[in-house]
mmCIF file of C-alpha atoms and ligand atoms in Angstrom:
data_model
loop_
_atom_site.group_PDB
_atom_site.id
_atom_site.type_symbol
_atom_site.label_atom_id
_atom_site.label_comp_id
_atom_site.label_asym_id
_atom_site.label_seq_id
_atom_site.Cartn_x
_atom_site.Cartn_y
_atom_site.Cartn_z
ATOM 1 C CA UNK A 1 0.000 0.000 0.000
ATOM 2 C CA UNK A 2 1.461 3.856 -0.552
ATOM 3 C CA UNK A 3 2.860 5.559 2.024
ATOM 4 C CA UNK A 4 2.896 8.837 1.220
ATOM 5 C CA UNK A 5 4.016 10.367 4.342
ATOM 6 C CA UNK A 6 3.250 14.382 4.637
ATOM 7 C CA UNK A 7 6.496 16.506 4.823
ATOM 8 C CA UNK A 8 6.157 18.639 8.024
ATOM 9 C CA UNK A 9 7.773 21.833 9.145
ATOM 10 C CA UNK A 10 10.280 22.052 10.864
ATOM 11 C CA UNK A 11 9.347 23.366 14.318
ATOM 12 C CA UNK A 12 12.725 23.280 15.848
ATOM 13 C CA UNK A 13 13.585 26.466 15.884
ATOM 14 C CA UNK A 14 10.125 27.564 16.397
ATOM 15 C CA UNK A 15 10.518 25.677 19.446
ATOM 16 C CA UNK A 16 13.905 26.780 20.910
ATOM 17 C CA UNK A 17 13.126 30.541 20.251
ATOM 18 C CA UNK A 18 9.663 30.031 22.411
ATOM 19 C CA UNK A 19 11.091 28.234 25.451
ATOM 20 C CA UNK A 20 14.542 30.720 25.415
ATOM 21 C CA UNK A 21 12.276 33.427 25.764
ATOM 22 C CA UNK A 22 9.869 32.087 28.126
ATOM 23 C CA UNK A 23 12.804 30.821 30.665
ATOM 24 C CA UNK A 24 13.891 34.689 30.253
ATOM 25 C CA UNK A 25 10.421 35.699 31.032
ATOM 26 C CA UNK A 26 10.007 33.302 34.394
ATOM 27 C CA UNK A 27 13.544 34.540 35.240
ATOM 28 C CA UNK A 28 12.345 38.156 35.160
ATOM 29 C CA UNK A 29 8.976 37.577 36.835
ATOM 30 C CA UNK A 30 10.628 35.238 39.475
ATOM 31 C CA UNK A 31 12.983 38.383 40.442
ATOM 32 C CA UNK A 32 10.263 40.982 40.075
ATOM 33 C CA UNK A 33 7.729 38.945 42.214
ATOM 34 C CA UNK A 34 10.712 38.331 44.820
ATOM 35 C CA UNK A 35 11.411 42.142 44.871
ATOM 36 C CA UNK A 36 8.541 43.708 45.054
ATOM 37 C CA UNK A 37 6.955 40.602 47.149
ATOM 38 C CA UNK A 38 4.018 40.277 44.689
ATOM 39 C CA UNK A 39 2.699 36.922 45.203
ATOM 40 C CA UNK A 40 0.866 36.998 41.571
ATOM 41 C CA UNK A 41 4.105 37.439 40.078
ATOM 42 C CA UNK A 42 5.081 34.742 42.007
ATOM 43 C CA UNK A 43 2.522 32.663 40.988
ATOM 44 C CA UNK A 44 2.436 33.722 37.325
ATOM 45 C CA UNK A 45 6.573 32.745 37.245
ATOM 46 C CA UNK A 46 5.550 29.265 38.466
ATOM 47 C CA UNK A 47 2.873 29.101 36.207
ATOM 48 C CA UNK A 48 4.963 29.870 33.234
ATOM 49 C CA UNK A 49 7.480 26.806 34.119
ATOM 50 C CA UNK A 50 5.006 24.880 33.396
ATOM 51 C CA UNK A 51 4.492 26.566 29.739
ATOM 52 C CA UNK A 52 8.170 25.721 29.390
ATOM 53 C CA UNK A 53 7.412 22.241 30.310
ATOM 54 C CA UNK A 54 4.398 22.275 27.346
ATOM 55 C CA UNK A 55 6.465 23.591 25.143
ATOM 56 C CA UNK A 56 8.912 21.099 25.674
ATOM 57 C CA UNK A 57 5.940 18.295 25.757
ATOM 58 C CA UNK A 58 4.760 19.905 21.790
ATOM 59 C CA UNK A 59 8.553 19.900 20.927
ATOM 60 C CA UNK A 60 9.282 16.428 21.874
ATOM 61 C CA UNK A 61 6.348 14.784 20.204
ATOM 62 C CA UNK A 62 6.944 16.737 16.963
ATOM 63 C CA UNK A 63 10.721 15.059 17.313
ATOM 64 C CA UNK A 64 9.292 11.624 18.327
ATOM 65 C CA UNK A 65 7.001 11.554 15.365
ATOM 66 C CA UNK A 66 10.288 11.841 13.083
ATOM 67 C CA UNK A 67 11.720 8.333 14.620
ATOM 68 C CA UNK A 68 11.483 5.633 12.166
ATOM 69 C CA UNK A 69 9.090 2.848 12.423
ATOM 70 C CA UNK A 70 11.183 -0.753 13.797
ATOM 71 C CA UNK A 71 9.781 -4.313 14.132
ATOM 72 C CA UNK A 72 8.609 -3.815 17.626
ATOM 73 C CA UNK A 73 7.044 -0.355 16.835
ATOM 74 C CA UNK A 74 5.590 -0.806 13.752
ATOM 75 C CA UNK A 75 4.204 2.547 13.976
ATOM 76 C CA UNK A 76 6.809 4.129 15.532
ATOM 77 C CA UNK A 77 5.932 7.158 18.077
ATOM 78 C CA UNK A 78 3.665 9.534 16.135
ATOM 79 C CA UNK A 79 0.875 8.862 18.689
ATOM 80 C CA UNK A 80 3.169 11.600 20.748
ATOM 81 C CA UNK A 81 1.817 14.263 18.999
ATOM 82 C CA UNK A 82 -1.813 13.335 20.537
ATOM 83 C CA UNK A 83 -0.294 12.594 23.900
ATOM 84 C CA UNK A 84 1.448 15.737 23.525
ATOM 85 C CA UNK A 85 -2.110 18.025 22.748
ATOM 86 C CA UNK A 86 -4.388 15.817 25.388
ATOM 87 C CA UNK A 87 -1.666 16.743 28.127
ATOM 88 C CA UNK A 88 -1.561 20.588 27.139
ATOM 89 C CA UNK A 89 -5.052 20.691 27.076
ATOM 90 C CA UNK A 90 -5.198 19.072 30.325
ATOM 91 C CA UNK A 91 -2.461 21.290 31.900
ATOM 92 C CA UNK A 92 -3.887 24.782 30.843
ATOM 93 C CA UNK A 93 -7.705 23.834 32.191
ATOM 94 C CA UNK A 94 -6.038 22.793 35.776
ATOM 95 C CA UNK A 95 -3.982 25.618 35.586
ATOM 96 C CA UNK A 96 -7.033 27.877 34.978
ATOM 97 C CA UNK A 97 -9.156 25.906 37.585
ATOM 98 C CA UNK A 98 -6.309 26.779 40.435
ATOM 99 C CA UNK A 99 -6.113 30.504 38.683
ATOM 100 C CA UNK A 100 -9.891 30.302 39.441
ATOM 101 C CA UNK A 101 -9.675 29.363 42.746
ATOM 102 C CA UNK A 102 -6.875 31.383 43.794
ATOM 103 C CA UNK A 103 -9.174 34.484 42.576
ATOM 104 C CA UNK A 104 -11.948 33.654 44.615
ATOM 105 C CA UNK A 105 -9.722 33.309 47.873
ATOM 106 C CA UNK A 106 -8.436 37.068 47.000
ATOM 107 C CA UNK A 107 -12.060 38.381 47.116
ATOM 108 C CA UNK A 108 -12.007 40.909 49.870
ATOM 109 C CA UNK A 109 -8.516 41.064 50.809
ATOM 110 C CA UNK A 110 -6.510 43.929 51.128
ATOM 111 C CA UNK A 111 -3.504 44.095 49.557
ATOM 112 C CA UNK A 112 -0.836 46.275 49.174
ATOM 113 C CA UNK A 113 0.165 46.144 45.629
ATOM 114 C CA UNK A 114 1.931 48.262 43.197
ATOM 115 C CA UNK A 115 0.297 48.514 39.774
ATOM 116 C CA UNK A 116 3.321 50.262 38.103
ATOM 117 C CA UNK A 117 5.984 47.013 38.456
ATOM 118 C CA UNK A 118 2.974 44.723 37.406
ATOM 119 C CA UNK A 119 1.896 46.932 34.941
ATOM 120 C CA UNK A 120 5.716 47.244 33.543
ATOM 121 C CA UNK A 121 6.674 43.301 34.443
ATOM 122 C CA UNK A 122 2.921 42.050 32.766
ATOM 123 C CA UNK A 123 3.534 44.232 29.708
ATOM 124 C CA UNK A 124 6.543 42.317 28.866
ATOM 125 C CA UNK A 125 4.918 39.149 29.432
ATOM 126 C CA UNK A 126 2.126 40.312 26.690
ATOM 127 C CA UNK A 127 5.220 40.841 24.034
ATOM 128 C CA UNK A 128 6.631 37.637 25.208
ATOM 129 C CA UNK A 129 3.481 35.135 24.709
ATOM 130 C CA UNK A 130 2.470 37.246 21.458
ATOM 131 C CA UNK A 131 5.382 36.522 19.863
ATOM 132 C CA UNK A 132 5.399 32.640 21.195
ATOM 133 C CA UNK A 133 1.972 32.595 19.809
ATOM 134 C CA UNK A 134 2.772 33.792 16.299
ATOM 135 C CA UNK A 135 5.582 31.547 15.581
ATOM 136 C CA UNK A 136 2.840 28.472 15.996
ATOM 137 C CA UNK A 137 -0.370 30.360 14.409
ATOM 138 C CA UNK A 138 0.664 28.893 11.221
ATOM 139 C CA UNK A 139 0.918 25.478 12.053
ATOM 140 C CA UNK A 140 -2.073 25.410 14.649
ATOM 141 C CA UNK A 141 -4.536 25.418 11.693
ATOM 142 C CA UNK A 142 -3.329 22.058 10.126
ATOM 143 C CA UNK A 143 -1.546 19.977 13.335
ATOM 144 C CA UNK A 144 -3.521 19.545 16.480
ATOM 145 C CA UNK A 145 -0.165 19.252 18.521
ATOM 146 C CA UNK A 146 0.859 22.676 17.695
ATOM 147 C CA UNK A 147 -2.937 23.829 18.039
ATOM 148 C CA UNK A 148 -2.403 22.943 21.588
ATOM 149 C CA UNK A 149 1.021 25.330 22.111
ATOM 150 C CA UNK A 150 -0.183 27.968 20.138
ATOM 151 C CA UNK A 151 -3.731 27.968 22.073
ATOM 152 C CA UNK A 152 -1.364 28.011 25.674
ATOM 153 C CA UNK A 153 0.647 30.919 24.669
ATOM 154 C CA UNK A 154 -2.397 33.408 23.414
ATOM 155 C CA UNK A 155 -3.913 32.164 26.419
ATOM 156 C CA UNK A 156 -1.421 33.468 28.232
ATOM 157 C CA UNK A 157 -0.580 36.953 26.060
ATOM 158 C CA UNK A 158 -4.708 37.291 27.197
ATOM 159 C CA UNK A 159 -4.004 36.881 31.029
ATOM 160 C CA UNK A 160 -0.873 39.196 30.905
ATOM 161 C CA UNK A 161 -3.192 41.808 29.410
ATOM 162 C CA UNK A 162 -5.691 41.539 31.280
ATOM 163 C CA UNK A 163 -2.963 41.937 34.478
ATOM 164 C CA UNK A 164 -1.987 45.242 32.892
ATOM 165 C CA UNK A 165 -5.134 46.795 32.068
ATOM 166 C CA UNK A 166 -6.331 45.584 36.056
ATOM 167 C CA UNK A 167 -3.250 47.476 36.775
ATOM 168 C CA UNK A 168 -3.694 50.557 34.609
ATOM 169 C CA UNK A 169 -7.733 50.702 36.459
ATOM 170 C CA UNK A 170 -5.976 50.340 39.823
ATOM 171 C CA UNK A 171 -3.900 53.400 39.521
ATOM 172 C CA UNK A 172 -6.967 55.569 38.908
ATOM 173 C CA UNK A 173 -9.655 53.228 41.196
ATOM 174 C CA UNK A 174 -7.798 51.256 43.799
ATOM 175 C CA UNK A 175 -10.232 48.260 44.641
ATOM 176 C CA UNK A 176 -9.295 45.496 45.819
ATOM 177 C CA UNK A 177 -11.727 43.179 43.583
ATOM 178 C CA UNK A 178 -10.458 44.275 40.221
ATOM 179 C CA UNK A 179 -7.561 41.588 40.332
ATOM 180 C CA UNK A 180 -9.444 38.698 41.183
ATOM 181 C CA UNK A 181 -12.320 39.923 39.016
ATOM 182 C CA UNK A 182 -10.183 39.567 35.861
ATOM 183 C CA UNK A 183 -8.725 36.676 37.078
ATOM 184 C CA UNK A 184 -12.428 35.044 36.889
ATOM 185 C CA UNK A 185 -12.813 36.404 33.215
ATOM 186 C CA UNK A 186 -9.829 35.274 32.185
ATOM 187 C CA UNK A 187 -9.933 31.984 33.401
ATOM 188 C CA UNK A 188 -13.705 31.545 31.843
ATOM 189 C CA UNK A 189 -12.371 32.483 28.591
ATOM 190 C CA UNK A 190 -9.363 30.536 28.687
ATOM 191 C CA UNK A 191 -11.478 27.206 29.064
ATOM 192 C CA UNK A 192 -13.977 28.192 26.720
ATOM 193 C CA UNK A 193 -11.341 28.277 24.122
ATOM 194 C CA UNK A 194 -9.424 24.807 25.432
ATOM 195 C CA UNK A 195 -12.258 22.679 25.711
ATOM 196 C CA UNK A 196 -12.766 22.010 21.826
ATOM 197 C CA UNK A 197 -9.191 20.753 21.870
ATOM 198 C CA UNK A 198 -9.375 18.845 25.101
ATOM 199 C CA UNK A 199 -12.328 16.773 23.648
ATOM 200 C CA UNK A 200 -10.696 16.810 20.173
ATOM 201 C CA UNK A 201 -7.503 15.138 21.456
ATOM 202 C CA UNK A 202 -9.420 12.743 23.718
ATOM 203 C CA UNK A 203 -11.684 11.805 20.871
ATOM 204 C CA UNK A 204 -8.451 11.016 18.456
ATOM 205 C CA UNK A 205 -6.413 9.035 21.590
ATOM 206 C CA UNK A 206 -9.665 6.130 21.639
ATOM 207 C CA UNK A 207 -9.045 6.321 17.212
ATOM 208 C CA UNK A 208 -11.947 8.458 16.707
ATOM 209 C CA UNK A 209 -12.604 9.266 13.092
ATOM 210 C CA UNK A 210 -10.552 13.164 12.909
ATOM 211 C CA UNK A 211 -12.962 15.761 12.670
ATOM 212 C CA UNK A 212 -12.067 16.919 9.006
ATOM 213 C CA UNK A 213 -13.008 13.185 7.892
ATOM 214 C CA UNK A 214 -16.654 12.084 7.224
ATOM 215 C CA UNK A 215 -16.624 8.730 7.969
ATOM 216 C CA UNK A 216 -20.273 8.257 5.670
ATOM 217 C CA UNK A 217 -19.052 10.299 2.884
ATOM 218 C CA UNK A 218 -15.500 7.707 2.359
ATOM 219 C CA UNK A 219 -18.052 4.678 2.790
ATOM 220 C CA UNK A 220 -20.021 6.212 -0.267
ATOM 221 C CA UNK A 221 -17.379 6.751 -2.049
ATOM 222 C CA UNK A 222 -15.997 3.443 -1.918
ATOM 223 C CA UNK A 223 -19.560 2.094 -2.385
ATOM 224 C CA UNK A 224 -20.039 4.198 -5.792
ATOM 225 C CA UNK A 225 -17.096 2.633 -7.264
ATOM 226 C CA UNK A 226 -18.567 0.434 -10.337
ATOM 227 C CA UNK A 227 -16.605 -2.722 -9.048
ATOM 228 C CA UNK A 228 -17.558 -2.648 -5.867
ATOM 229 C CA UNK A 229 -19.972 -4.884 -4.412
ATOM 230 C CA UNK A 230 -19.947 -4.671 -0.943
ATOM 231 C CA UNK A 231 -17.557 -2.823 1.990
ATOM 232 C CA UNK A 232 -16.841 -4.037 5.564
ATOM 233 C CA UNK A 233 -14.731 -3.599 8.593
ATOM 234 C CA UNK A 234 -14.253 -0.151 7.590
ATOM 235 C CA UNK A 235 -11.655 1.892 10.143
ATOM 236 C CA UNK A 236 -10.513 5.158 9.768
ATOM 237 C CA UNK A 237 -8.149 6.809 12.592
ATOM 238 C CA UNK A 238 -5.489 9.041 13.226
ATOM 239 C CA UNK A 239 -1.814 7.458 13.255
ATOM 240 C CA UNK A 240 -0.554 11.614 14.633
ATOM 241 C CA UNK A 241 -1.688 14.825 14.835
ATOM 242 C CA UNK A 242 -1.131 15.209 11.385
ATOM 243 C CA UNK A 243 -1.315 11.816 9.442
ATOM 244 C CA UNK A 244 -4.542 9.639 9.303
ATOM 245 C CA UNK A 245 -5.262 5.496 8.290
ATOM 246 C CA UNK A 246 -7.593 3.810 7.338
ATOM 247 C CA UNK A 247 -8.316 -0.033 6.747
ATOM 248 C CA UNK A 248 -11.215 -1.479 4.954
ATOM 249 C CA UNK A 249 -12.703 -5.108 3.126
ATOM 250 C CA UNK A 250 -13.985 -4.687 -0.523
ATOM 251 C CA UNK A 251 -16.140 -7.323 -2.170
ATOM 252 C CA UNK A 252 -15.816 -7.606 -5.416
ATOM 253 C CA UNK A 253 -17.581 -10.398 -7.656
ATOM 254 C CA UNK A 254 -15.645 -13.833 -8.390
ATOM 255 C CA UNK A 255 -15.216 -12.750 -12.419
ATOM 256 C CA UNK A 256 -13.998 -9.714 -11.818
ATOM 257 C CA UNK A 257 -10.167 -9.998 -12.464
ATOM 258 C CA UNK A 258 -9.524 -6.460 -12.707
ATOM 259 C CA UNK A 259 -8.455 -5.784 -8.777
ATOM 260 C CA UNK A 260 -5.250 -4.017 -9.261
ATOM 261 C CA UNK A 261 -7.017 -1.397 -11.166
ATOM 262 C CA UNK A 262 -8.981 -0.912 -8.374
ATOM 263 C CA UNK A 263 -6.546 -0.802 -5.587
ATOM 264 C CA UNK A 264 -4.805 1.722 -7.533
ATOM 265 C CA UNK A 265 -8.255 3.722 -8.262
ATOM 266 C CA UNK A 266 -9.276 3.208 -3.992
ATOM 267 C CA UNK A 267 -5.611 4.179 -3.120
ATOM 268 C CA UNK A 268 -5.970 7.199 -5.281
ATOM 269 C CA UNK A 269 -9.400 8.423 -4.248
ATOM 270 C CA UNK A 270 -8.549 7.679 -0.227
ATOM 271 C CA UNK A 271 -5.111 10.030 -0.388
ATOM 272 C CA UNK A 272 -6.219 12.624 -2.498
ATOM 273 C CA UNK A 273 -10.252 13.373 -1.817
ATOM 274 C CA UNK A 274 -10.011 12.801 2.369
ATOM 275 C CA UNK A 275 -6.353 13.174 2.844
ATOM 276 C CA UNK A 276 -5.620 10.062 4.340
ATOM 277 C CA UNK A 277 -2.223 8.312 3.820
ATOM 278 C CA UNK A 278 -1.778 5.743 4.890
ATOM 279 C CA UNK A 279 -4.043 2.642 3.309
ATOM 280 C CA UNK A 280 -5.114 -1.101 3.450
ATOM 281 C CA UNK A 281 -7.344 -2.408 1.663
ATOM 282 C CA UNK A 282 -8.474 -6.294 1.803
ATOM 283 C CA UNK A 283 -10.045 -7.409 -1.674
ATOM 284 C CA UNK A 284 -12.651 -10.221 -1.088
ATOM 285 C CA UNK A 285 -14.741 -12.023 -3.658
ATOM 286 C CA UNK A 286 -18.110 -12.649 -2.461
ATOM 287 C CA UNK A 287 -18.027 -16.084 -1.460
ATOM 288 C CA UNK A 288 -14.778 -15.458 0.829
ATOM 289 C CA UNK A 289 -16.824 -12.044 2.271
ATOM 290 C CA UNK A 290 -19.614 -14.391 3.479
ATOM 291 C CA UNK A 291 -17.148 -16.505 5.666
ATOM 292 C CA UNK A 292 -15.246 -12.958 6.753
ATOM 293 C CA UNK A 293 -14.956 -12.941 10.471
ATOM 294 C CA UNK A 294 -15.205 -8.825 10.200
ATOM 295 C CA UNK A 295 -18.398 -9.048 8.622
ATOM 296 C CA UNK A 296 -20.621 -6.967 10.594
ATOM 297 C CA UNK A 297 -16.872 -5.135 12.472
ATOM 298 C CA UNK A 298 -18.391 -1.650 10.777
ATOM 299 C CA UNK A 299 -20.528 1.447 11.212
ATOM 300 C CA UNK A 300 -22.760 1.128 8.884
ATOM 301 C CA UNK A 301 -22.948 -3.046 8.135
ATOM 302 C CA UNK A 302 -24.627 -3.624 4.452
ATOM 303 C CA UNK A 303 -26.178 -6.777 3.549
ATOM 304 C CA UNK A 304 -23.842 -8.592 0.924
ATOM 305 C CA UNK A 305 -25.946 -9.320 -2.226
ATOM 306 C CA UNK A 306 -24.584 -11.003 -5.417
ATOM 307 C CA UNK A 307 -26.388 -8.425 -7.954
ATOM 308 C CA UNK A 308 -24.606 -6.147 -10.237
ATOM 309 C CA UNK A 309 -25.386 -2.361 -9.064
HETATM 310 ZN ZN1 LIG B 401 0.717 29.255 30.441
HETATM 311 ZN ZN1 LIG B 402 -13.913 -9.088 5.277
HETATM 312 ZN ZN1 LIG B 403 -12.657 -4.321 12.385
#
């Protein structure tokens, strides 16, 4: 069967330049927060060795997917890539559950804080997670793996901002709920945004059919081809974050000799009309499909008749 592998970018680079300057950002923070005893810069520091840690995660699943296959990983490791989105997803909604909850606890306390180092130390942090953002915008359209870093670091451009303006309104109205308050918003919008990848990455780590893929539409294509009978055990999955499989049983009738035509017409159709790469297909002649033990291992089970279409 072809295995026309996608080329990928190489996200390298993009990777090294995002965790240099975050581990320059928690550095700054970490000595801010010390100086000025701000326990939110504190907390934000902490919170953004963990980014460092996703970004690492995204990084090492993009380089795991590049290992070649061997015969005890016949797939080798591009299931990282999924690993690698499920646990970012899974990391930012904690982290905005305990951003949540540390907000709530702030409600009516008095603190002494001072907006201008926040304002000045959260203003870099903006800069910082924009530009992280932007190197993976590109990629976070096509590859659910780099979805999942590029969705962290806007995320987190969004809660420096919101830290600054908080700051800017303290300066002119000093209460002592605007912090927390933005904190809640923040947090609400973060998970809003997360949760389509959290259940996208779940669905694909149980081999859910990928989202772009409708599962109905390949069955009726296969179906409308003139040689084809009947289909069975049809499976379609994702192999990475960026390359999909599928498997099927074709029943064609006992005179038709013409198979390898069709193998090349299926393989063609498969790859280029629902992008999916890697293919096998099992040819059956009717009598053979009757004994199959993957008869009714489908959807959308047909009934196997012997009548031309
Ligand atoms: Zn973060
Ligand atoms: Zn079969
Ligand atoms: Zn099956």
């Amino acid at each position: 069967m072809t295995h026309q592998h996608t080329h990928t970018t190489n996200y390298g680079r993009l990777f090294g330049i995002g965790i240099a300057l975050n581990i320059g950002y928690v550095l700054l923070e970490f000595s801010f927060g010390w100086h000025i005893n701000s326990l939110a810069l504190l907390a934000d520091a902490a919170h953004n060795v963990g980014d460092v840690a996703g970004l690492l995660l995204a990084w090492i699943a993009v380089a795991m997917g590049n290992i070649k296959a061997n015969q005890h990983h016949t797939f080798a490791w591009k299931k990282a890539s999924i690993l690698a989105s499920f646990f970012n997803a899974a990391i930012l909604l904690l982290g905005m559950g305990a951003l949540a909850w540390e907000a709530i606890s702030r409600f009516g306390q008095v603190n002494n804080v001072q907006p201008e180092t926040i304002i000045w130390v959260a203003g870099v942090g903006v800069i910082i997670n924009a530009i992280t953002a932007a190197l993976f915008l590109k990629g976070s359209q096509s590859d659910l793996n780099i979805k999942g870093a590029f969705l962290h670091m806007a995320a987190d451009a969004l809660v420096s901002l919101g830290v600054v303006i908080s700051g800017i309104i303290y300066i002119f109205w000093p209460l002592s709920w605007l912090d927390p308050m933005m904190s809640l918003i923040i947090a609400t919008v973060v998970v809003l945004s997360t949760w389509s990848l959290f259940k996208r990455s779940t669905h694909l780590l149980f081999e859910g059919v990928p989202d772009d893929i409708d599962p109905k539409s390949v069955s009726d294509a296969l179906i409308a081809h003139p040689q084809v009978r009947q289909i069975h055990d049809l499976h379609i999955w994702a192999m990475s974050t960026t390359e999909n499989s599928l498997s099927v049983h074709i029943v064609i009738d006992q005179s038709d000799n013409n198979s390898f035509e069709l193998l090349k017409e299926i393989e063609e159709l498969i790859s280029h009309q629902f992008k999916i790469s890697h293919v096998t297909i099992q040819i059956e002649s009717l009598g053979f499909a009757e004994q199959c033990s993957s008869l009714s291992c489908t959807f959308d089970p047909q009934p196997l008749s012997g009548q031309n279409a």
